[in-house]
Tab-separated table of C-alpha atoms in Angstrom:
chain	number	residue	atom	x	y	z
A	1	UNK	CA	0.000	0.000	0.000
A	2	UNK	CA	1.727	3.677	-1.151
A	3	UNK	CA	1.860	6.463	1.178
A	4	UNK	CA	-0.701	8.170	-0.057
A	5	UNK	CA	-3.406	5.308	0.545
A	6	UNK	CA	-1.801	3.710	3.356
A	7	UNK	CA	-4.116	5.097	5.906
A	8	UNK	CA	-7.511	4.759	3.495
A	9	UNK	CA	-10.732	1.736	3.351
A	10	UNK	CA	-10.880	0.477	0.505
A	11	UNK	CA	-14.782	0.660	-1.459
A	12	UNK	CA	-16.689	-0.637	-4.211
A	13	UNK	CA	-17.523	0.984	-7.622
A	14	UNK	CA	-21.016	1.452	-6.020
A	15	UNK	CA	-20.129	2.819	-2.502
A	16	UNK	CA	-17.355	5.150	-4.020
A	17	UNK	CA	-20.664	6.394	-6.166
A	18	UNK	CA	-22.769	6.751	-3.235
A	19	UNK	CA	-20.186	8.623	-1.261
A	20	UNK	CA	-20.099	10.871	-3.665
A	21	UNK	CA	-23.863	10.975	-3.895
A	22	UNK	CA	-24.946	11.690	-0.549
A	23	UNK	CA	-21.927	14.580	-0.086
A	24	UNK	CA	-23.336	16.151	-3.216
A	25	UNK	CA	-27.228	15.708	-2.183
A	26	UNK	CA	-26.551	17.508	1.587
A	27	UNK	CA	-23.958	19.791	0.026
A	28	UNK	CA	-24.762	21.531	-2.941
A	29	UNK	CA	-28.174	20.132	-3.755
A	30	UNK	CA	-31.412	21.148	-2.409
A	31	UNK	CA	-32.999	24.117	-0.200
A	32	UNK	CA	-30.922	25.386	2.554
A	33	UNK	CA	-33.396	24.245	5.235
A	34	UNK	CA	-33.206	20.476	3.332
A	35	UNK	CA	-29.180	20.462	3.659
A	36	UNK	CA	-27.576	18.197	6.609
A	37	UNK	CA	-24.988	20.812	7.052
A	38	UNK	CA	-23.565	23.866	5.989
A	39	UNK	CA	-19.701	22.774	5.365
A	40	UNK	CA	-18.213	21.865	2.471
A	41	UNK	CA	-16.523	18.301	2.196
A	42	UNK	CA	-13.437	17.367	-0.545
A	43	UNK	CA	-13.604	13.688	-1.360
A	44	UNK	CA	-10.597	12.424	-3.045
A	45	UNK	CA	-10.363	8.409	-4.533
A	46	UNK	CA	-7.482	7.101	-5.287
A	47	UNK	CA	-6.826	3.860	-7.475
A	48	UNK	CA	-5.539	2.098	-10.208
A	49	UNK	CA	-5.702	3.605	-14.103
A	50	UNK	CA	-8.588	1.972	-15.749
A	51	UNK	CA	-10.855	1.195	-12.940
A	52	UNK	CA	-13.903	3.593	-14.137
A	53	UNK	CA	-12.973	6.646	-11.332
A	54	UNK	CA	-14.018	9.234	-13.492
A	55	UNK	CA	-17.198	7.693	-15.363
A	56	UNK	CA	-18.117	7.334	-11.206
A	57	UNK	CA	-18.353	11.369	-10.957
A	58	UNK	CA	-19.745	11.648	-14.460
A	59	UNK	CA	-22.495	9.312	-14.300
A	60	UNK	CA	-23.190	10.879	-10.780
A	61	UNK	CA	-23.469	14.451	-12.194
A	62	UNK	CA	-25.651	12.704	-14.801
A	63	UNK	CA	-27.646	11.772	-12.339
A	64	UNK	CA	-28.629	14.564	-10.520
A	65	UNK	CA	-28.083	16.934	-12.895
A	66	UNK	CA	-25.207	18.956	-11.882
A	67	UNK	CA	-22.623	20.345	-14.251
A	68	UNK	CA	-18.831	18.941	-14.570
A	69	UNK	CA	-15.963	20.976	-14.702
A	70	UNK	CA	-12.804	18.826	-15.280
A	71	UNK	CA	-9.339	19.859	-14.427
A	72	UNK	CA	-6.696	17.947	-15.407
A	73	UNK	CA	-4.517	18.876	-13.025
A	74	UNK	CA	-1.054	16.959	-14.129
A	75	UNK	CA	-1.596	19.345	-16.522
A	76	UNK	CA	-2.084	23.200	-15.779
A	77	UNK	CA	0.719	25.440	-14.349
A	78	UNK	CA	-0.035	26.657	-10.828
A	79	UNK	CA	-0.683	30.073	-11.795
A	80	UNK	CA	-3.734	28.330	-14.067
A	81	UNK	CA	-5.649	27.534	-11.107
A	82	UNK	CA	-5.101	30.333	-9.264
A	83	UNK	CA	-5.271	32.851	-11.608
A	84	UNK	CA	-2.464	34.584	-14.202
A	85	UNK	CA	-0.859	37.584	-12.752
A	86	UNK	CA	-1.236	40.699	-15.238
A	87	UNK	CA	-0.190	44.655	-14.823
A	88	UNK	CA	-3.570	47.074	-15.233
A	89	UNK	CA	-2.971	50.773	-15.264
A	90	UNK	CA	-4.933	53.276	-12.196
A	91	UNK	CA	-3.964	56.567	-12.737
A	92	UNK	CA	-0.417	56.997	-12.265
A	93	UNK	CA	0.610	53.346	-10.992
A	94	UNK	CA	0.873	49.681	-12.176
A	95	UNK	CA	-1.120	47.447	-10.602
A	96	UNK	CA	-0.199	43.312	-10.064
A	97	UNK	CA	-3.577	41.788	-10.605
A	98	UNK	CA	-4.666	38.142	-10.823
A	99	UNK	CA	-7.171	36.842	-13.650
A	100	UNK	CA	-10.149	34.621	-12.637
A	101	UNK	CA	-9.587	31.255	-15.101
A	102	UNK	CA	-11.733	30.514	-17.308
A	103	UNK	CA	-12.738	27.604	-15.923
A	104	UNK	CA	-14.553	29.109	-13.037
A	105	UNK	CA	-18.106	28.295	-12.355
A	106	UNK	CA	-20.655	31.334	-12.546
A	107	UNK	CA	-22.890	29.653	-9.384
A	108	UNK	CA	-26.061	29.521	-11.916
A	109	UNK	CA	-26.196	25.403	-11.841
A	110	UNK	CA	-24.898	22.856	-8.866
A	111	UNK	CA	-20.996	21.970	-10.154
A	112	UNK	CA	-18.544	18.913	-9.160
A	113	UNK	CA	-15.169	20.123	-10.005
A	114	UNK	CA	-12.975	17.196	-10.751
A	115	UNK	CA	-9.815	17.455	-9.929
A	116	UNK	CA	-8.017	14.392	-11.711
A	117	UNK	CA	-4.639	13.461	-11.829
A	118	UNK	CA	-4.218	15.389	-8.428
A	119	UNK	CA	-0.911	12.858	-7.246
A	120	UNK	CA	0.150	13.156	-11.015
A	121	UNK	CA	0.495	17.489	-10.638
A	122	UNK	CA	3.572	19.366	-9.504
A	123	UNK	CA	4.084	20.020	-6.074
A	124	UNK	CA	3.243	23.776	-7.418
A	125	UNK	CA	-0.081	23.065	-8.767
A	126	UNK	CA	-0.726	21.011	-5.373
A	127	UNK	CA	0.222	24.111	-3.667
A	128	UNK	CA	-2.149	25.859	-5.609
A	129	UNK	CA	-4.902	23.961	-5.264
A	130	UNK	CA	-4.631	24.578	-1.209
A	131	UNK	CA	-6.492	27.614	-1.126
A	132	UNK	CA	-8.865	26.366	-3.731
A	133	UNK	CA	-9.650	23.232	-1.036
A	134	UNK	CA	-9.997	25.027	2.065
A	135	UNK	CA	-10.568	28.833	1.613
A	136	UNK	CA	-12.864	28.390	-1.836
A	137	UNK	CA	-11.150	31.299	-3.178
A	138	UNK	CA	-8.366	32.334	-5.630
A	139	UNK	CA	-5.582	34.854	-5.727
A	140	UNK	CA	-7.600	37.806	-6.956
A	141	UNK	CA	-10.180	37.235	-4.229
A	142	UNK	CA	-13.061	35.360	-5.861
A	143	UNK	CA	-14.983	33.140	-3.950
A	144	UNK	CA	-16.638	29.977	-4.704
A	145	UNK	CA	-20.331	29.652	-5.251
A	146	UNK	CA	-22.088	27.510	-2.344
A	147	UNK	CA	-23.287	25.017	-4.615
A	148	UNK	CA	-19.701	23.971	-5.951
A	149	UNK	CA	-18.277	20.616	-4.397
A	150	UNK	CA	-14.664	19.066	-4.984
A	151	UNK	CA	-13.893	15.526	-6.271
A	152	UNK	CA	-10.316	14.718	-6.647
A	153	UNK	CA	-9.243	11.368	-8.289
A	154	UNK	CA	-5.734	9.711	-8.483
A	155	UNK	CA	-3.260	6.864	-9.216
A	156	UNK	CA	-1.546	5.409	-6.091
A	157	UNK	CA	2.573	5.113	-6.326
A	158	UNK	CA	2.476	1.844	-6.698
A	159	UNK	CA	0.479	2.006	-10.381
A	160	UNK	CA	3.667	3.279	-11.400
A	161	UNK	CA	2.008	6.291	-13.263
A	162	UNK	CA	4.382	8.900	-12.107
A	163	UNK	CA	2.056	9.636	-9.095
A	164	UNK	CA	3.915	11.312	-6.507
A	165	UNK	CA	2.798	11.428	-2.429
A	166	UNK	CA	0.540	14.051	-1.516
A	167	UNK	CA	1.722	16.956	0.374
A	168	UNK	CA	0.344	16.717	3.743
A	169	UNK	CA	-1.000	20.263	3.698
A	170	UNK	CA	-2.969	18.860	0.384
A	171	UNK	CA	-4.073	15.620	1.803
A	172	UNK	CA	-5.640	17.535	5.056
A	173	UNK	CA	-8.168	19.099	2.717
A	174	UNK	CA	-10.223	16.093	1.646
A	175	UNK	CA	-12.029	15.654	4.542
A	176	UNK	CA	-13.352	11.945	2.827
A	177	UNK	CA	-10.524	9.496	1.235
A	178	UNK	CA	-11.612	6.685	-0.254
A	179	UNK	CA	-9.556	3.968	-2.304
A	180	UNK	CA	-10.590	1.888	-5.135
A	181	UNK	CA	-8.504	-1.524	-5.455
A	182	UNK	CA	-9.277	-4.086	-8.306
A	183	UNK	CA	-7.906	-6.815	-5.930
A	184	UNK	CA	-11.197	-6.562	-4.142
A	185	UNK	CA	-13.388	-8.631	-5.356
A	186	UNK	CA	-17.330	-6.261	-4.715
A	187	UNK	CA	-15.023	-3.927	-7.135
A	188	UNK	CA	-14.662	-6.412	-10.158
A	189	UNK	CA	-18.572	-7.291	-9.471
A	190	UNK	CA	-19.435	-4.216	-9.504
A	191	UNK	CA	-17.941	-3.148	-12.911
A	192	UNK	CA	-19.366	-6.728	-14.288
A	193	UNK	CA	-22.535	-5.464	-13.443
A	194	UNK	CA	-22.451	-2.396	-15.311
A	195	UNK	CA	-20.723	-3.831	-17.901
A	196	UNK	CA	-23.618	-6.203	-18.559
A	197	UNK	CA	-25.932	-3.776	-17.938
A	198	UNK	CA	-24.258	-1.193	-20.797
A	199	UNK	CA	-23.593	-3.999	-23.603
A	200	UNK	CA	-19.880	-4.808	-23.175
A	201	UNK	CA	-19.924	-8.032	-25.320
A	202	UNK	CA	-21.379	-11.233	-23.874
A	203	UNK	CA	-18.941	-13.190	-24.858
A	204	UNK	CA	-16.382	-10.985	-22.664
A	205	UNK	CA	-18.307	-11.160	-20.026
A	206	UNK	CA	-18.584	-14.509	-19.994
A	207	UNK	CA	-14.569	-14.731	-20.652
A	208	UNK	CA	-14.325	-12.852	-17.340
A	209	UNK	CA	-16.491	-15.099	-15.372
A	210	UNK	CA	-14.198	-17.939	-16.461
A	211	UNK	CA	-11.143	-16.362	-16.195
A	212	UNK	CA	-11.439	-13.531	-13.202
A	213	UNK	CA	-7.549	-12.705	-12.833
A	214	UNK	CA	-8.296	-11.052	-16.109
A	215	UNK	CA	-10.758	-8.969	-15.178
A	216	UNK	CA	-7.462	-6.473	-14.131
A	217	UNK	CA	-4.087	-7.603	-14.256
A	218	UNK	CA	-1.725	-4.717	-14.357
A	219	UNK	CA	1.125	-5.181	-16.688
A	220	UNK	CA	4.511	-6.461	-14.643
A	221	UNK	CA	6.543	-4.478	-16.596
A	222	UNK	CA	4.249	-1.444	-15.926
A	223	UNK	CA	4.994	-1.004	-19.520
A	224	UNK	CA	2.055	-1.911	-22.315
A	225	UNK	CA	-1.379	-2.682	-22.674
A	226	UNK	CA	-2.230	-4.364	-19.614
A	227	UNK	CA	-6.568	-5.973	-19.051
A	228	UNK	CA	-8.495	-2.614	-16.830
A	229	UNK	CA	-12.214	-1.826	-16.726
A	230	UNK	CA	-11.567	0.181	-19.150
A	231	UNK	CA	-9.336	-1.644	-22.324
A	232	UNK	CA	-12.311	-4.401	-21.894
A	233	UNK	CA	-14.464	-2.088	-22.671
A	234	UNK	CA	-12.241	-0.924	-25.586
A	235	UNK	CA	-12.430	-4.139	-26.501
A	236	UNK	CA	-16.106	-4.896	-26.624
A	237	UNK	CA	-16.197	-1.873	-29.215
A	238	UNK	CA	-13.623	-3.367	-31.010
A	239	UNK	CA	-15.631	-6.454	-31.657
A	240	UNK	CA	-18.207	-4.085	-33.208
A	241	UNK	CA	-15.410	-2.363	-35.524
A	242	UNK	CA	-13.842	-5.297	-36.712
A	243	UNK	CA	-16.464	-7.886	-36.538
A	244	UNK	CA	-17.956	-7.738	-40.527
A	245	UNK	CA	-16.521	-6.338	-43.622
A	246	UNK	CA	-12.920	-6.952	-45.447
A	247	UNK	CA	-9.864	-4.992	-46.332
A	248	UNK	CA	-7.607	-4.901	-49.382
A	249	UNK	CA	-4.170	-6.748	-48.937
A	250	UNK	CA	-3.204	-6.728	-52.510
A	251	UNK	CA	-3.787	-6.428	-55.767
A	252	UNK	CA	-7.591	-7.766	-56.404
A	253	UNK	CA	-7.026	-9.772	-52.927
A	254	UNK	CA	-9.251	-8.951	-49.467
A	255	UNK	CA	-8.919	-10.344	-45.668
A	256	UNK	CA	-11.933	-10.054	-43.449
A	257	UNK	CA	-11.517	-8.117	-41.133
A	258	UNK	CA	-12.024	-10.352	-38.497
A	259	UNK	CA	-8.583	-11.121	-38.945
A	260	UNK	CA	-6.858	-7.862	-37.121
A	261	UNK	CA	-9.432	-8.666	-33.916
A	262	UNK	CA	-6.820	-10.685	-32.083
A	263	UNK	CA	-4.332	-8.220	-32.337
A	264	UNK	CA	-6.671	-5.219	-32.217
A	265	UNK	CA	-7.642	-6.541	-28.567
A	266	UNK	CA	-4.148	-7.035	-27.651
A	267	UNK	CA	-3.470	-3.602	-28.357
A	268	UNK	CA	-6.353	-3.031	-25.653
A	269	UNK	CA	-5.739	-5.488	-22.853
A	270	UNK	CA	-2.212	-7.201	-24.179
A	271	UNK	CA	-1.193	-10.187	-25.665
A	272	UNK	CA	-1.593	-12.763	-22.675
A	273	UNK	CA	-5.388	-12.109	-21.682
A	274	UNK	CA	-5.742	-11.457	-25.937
A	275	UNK	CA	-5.019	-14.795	-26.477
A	276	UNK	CA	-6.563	-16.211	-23.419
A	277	UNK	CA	-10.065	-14.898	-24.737
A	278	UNK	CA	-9.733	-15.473	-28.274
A	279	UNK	CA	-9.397	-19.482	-27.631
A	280	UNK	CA	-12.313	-18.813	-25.108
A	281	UNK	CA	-14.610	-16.963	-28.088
A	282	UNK	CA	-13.488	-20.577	-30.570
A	283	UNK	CA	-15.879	-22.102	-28.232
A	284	UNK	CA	-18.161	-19.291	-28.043
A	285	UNK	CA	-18.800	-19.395	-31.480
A	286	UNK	CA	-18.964	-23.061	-32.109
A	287	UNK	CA	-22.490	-22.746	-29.440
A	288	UNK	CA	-25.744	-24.293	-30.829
A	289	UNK	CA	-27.666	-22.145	-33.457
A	290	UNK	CA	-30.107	-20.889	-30.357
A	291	UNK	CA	-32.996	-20.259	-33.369
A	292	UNK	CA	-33.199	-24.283	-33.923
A	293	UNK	CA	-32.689	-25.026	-29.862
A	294	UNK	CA	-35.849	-22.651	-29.319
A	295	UNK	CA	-37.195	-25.089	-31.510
A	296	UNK	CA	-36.575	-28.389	-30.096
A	297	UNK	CA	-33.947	-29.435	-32.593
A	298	UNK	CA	-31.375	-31.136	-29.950
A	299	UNK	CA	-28.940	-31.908	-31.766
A	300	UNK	CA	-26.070	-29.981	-30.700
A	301	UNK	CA	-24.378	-32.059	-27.903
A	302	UNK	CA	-22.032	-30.615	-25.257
A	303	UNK	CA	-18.374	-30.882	-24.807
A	304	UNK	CA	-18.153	-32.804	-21.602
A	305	UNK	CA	-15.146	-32.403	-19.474
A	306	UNK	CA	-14.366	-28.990	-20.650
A	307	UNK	CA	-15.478	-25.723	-18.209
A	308	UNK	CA	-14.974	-22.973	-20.651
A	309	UNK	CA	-17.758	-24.263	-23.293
A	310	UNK	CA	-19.690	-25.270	-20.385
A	311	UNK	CA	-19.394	-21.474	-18.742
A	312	UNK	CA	-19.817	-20.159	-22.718
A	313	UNK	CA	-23.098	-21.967	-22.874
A	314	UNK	CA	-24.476	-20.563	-19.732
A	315	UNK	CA	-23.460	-17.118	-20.118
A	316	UNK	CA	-25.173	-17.363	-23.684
A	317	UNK	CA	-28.450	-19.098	-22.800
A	318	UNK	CA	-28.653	-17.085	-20.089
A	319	UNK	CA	-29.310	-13.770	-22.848
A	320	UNK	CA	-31.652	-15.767	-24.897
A	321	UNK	CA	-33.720	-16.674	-21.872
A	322	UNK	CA	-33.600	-12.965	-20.591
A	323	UNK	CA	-34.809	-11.881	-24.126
A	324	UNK	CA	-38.011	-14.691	-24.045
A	325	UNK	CA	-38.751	-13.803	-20.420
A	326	UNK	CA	-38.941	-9.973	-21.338
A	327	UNK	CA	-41.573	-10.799	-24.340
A	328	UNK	CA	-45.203	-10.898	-24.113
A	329	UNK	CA	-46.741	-14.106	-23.993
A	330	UNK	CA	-49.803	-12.633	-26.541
A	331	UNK	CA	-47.073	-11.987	-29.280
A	332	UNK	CA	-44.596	-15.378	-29.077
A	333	UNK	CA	-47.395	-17.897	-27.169
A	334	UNK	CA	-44.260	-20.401	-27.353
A	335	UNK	CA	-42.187	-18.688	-25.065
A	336	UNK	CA	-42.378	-21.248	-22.569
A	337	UNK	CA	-41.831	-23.771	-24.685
A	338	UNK	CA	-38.515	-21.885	-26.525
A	339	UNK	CA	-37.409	-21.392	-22.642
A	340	UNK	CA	-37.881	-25.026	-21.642
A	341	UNK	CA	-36.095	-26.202	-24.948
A	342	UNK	CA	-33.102	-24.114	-23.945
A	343	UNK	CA	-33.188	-25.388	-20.383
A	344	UNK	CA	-32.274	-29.160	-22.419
A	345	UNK	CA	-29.039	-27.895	-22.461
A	346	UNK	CA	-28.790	-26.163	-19.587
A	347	UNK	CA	-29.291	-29.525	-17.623
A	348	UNK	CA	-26.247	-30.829	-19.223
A	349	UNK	CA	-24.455	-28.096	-17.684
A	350	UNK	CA	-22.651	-28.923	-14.189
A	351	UNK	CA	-24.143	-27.980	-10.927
A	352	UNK	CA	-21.334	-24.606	-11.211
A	353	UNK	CA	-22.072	-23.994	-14.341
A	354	UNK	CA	-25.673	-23.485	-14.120
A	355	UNK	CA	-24.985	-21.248	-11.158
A	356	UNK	CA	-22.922	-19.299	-13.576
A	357	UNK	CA	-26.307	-18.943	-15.520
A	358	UNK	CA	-28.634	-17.620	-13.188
A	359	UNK	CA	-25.426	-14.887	-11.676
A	360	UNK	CA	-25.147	-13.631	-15.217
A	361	UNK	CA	-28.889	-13.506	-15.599
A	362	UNK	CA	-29.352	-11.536	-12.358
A	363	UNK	CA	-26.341	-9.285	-13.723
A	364	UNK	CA	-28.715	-8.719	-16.999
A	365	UNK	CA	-31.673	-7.466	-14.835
A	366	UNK	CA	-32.423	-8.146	-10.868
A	367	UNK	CA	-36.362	-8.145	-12.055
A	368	UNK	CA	-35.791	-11.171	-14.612
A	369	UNK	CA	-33.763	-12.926	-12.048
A	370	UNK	CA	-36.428	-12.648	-9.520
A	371	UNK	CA	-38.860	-13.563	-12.246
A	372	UNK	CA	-37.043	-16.901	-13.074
A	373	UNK	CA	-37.456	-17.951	-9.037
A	374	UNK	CA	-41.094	-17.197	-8.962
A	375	UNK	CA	-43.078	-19.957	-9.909
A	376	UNK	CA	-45.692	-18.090	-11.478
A	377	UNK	CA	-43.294	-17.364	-14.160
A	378	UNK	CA	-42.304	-21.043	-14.223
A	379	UNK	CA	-45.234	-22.326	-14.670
A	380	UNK	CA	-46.583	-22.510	-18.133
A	381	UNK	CA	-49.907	-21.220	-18.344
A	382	UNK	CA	-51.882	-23.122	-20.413
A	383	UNK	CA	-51.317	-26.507	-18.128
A	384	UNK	CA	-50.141	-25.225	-15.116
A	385	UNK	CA	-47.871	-27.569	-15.265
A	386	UNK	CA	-44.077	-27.545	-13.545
A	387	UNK	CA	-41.617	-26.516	-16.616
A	388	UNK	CA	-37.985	-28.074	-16.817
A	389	UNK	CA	-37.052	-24.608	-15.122
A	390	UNK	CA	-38.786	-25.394	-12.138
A	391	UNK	CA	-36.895	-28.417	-11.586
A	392	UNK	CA	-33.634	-26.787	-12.200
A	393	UNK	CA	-35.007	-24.089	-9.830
A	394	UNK	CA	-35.478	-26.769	-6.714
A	395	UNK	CA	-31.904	-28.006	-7.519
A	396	UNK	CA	-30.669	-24.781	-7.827
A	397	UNK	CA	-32.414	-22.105	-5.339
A	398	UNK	CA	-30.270	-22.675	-2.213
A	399	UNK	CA	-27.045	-22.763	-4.095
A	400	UNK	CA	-27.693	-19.735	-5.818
A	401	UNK	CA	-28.933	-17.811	-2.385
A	402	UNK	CA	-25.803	-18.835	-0.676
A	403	UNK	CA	-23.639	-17.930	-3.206
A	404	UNK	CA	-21.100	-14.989	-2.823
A	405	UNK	CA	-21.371	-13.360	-5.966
C-alpha cells in the first residue's frame, strides 16, 4: 500500500458512487433548510488507471443533474488555477492583478469540479490547489459559489504512473478518502454489473467469469497494454469495428476483417489475456444455433469435461432466456416452450455452471432474475404444469442464495 493510501478503506464501484452521492445531495443540492450541514466536504479516490474513477463522478453528475468541470490537473501550471498575474494601469501606478480562469463556475447550476490526476500534478499546482480546497477562493479574491463541491481522483505510487505522495498540507483538505482496489473482489462485481448492464460483449463477459484474474491484471513491466475496466471495454467496441466487412491486402485480394481482432484486442488489454479470450470466443462461437434449440432441434451435444464451453453456454443461454422472459406471452405464445427447450441444455451443464447462468442472468436485470425464481413465471400457463425450469429451480435455489457473488 503507497503512502498516499496507506491510511484509506478500501470501497466498491457502487459505494465510491454513493459517497459521492450523498456529499453532493446535503452539500450543494437542495434548499438550505433540506441540507444536513452547511460545510463543504473534498472527497478524493485514489486507485488504479482503468478502474472507471471518473465515469463514477460523471455518471453521478448525470444523475442529478449537476454540471462537470474537469481539471486535469497533471496538466495546468499553478498560476492556471489560481489565476495569471497581469499589470492594469490606475492613474499613475501599475497594478499586479490576478485573472479569474476561465474555468470558473458562474454559481447559476450545482458543479462537481474534478480534480483528476491530483498525485500526477507538480508540487506547485498542489500548492495551488490549497487555497482552492480550504478557503474556496483564488488569488484575486473570488470566492466559490455555495453550490460547488470538490472531487479529486488519483493513481496510487504503486500504479507506477508517475504519481507522486501528496503533500500533507494537500491531503488535510479532503475531509473523505476513499480507495478503489481491483484486488477486491465487490469492485470487479461491480464493474461486471455495469458492464452487462451497458452492452460490453457477452462473450467478454462470460470470458471474465471464467477467467477472473483477467478482469485487471496490471502489466509487470508497468509497460504496455495491460486488461483494466476500461481496455475491456475498448475491446467490446472493437468487436463491433472489426467484426464484418474486409480490407484490401493486394492487388484484387481482401482479408476479413475479423482477422486484425486478435491483435486489435491485444493492443487493448495485451497479448496474454488477448489470447486467453480469443481461444475462449473458438468455443463461443462453435455454441448451438439458439434459433433451432428454441425449436426443439437437440442436436447440438455438449463438450463434456471442458469448463470454458460449459461457462460459454451458460453465459449465452442465459441472454436468450432474458430476451423470451422480457416478451409478451400474446405476441410469441411459445415462449415457454422456446425457454424449456433451452433449459435441455442447460441440464447438461454442471451444478457450477448453471450457477454461472442464473449470476449472469441476475447481472442482466435483478427483475428477470427474480422472475425466473417465482413460480408463477415457471409455470406454463396453459397446463399449469411444472416446466424443466422449475426443476432446475429446486436443484438450484439454495445454491444460488448462498452464493457470494
Amino acid at each position: 500500500m503507497s503512502a498516499i493510501t496507506s491510511n484509506v478503506r478500501s470501497v466498491s464501484l457502487r459505494q465510491a458512487a454513493a459517497v459521492i452521492e450523498q456529499v453532493a445531495k446535503h452539500t450543494i443540492l437542495g434548499s438550505e433548510e433540506s441540507k444536513l450541514t452547511q460545510s463543504h466536504h473534498n472527497v478524493f479516490i485514489s486507485g488504479p488507471p482503468g478502474v472507471a474513477k471518473s465515469s463514477i463522478v460523471a455518471s453521478i453528475c448525470a444523475k442529478l443533474g449537476i454540471d462537470l468541470i474537469d481539471l486535469r490537473l497533471c496538466t495546468m501550471e499553478a498560476s492556471e488555477v489560481s489565476g495569471i498575474p497581469y499589470t492594469d494601469v490606475e492613474g499613475e501606478e501599475k497594478l499586479m492583478r490576478f485573472s479569474t480562469p476561465e474555468w470558473w463556475p458562474d454559481g447559476s447550476q450545482p458543479t462537481i469540479i474534478l480534480l483528476d490526476e491530483l498525485p500526477n500534478a507538480t508540487p506547485s499546482t498542489q500548492t495551488a490547489a490549497l487555497r482552492l480546497l480550504q478557503e474556496r477562493t483564488i488569488q484575486n479574491g473570488n470566492t466559490l459559489p455555495d453550490n460547488v463541491m470538490f472531487v479529486a481522483l488519483g493513481n496510487r505510487r504503486e500504479d507506477r504512473t508517475g504519481a507522486r505522495p501528496l503533500l500533507a498540507t494537500v491531503s488535510n483538505r479532503f475531509s473523505i478518502q476513499l480507495e478503489i482496489d481491483p484486488k477486491n473482489p465487490d469492485v470487479r462485481n461491480d464493474w461486471v454489473d455495469w458492464a452487462w448492464e451497458n452492452g460490453v460483449d457477452s462473450s467478454i463477459l462470460a470470458f471474465l467469469d471464467f477467467k477472473k484474474d483477467y478482469v485487471y491484471q496490471p502489466a509487470p513491466s508497468g509497460e504496455g497494454p495491460f486488461p483494466s475496466f476500461r481496455s475491456w471495454t475498448a475491446s467490446s467496441d472493437h468487436m463491433k469495428i472489426f467484426g464484418e466487412g474486409t480490407f484490401e491486402v493486394g492487388e484484387n485480394r481482401t482479408a476479413k476483417l475479423s482477422s486484425l481482432l486478435h491483435s486489435t484486442i491485444a493492443g487493448a488489454v495485451g497479448s496474454a489475456a488477448a489470447g486467453e479470450y480469443m481461444a475462449f470466443r473458438e468455443h463461443w462461437s462453435s455454441l448451438p444455433d439458439w434459433a433451432a434449440v428454441k425449436r426443439g432441434d437437440f442436436s447440438y451435444q455438449l463438450e463434456r469435461g471442458n469448463p470454458a464451453v460449459q461457462y460459454a453456454l451458460a453465459a449465452s443461454s442465459a441472454g436468450h432466456i432474458y430476451d423470451l422472459l422480457i416478451q409478451d406471452y400474446k405476441t410469441n405464445p411459445r415462449k415457454y416452450e422456446e425457454i424449456e427447450n433451452i433449459c435441455h441444455y442447460l441440464s447438461q451443464c454442471q451444478l457450477d455452471m448453471l450457477v454461472v447462468f442464473y449470476r449472469t442472468i441476475r447481472r442482466i436485470d435483478e427483475k428477470a432474475y427474480l422472475k425466473i425464481l417465482s413460480s408463477d413465471m415457471i409455470s406454463r400457463p396453459d397446463t399449469g404444469e411444472p416446466s424443466t425450469l422449475l426443476e432446475l429451480v429446486e436443484a438450484l435455489t439454495t445454491r444460488v442464495t448462498n452464493y457470494n457473488r
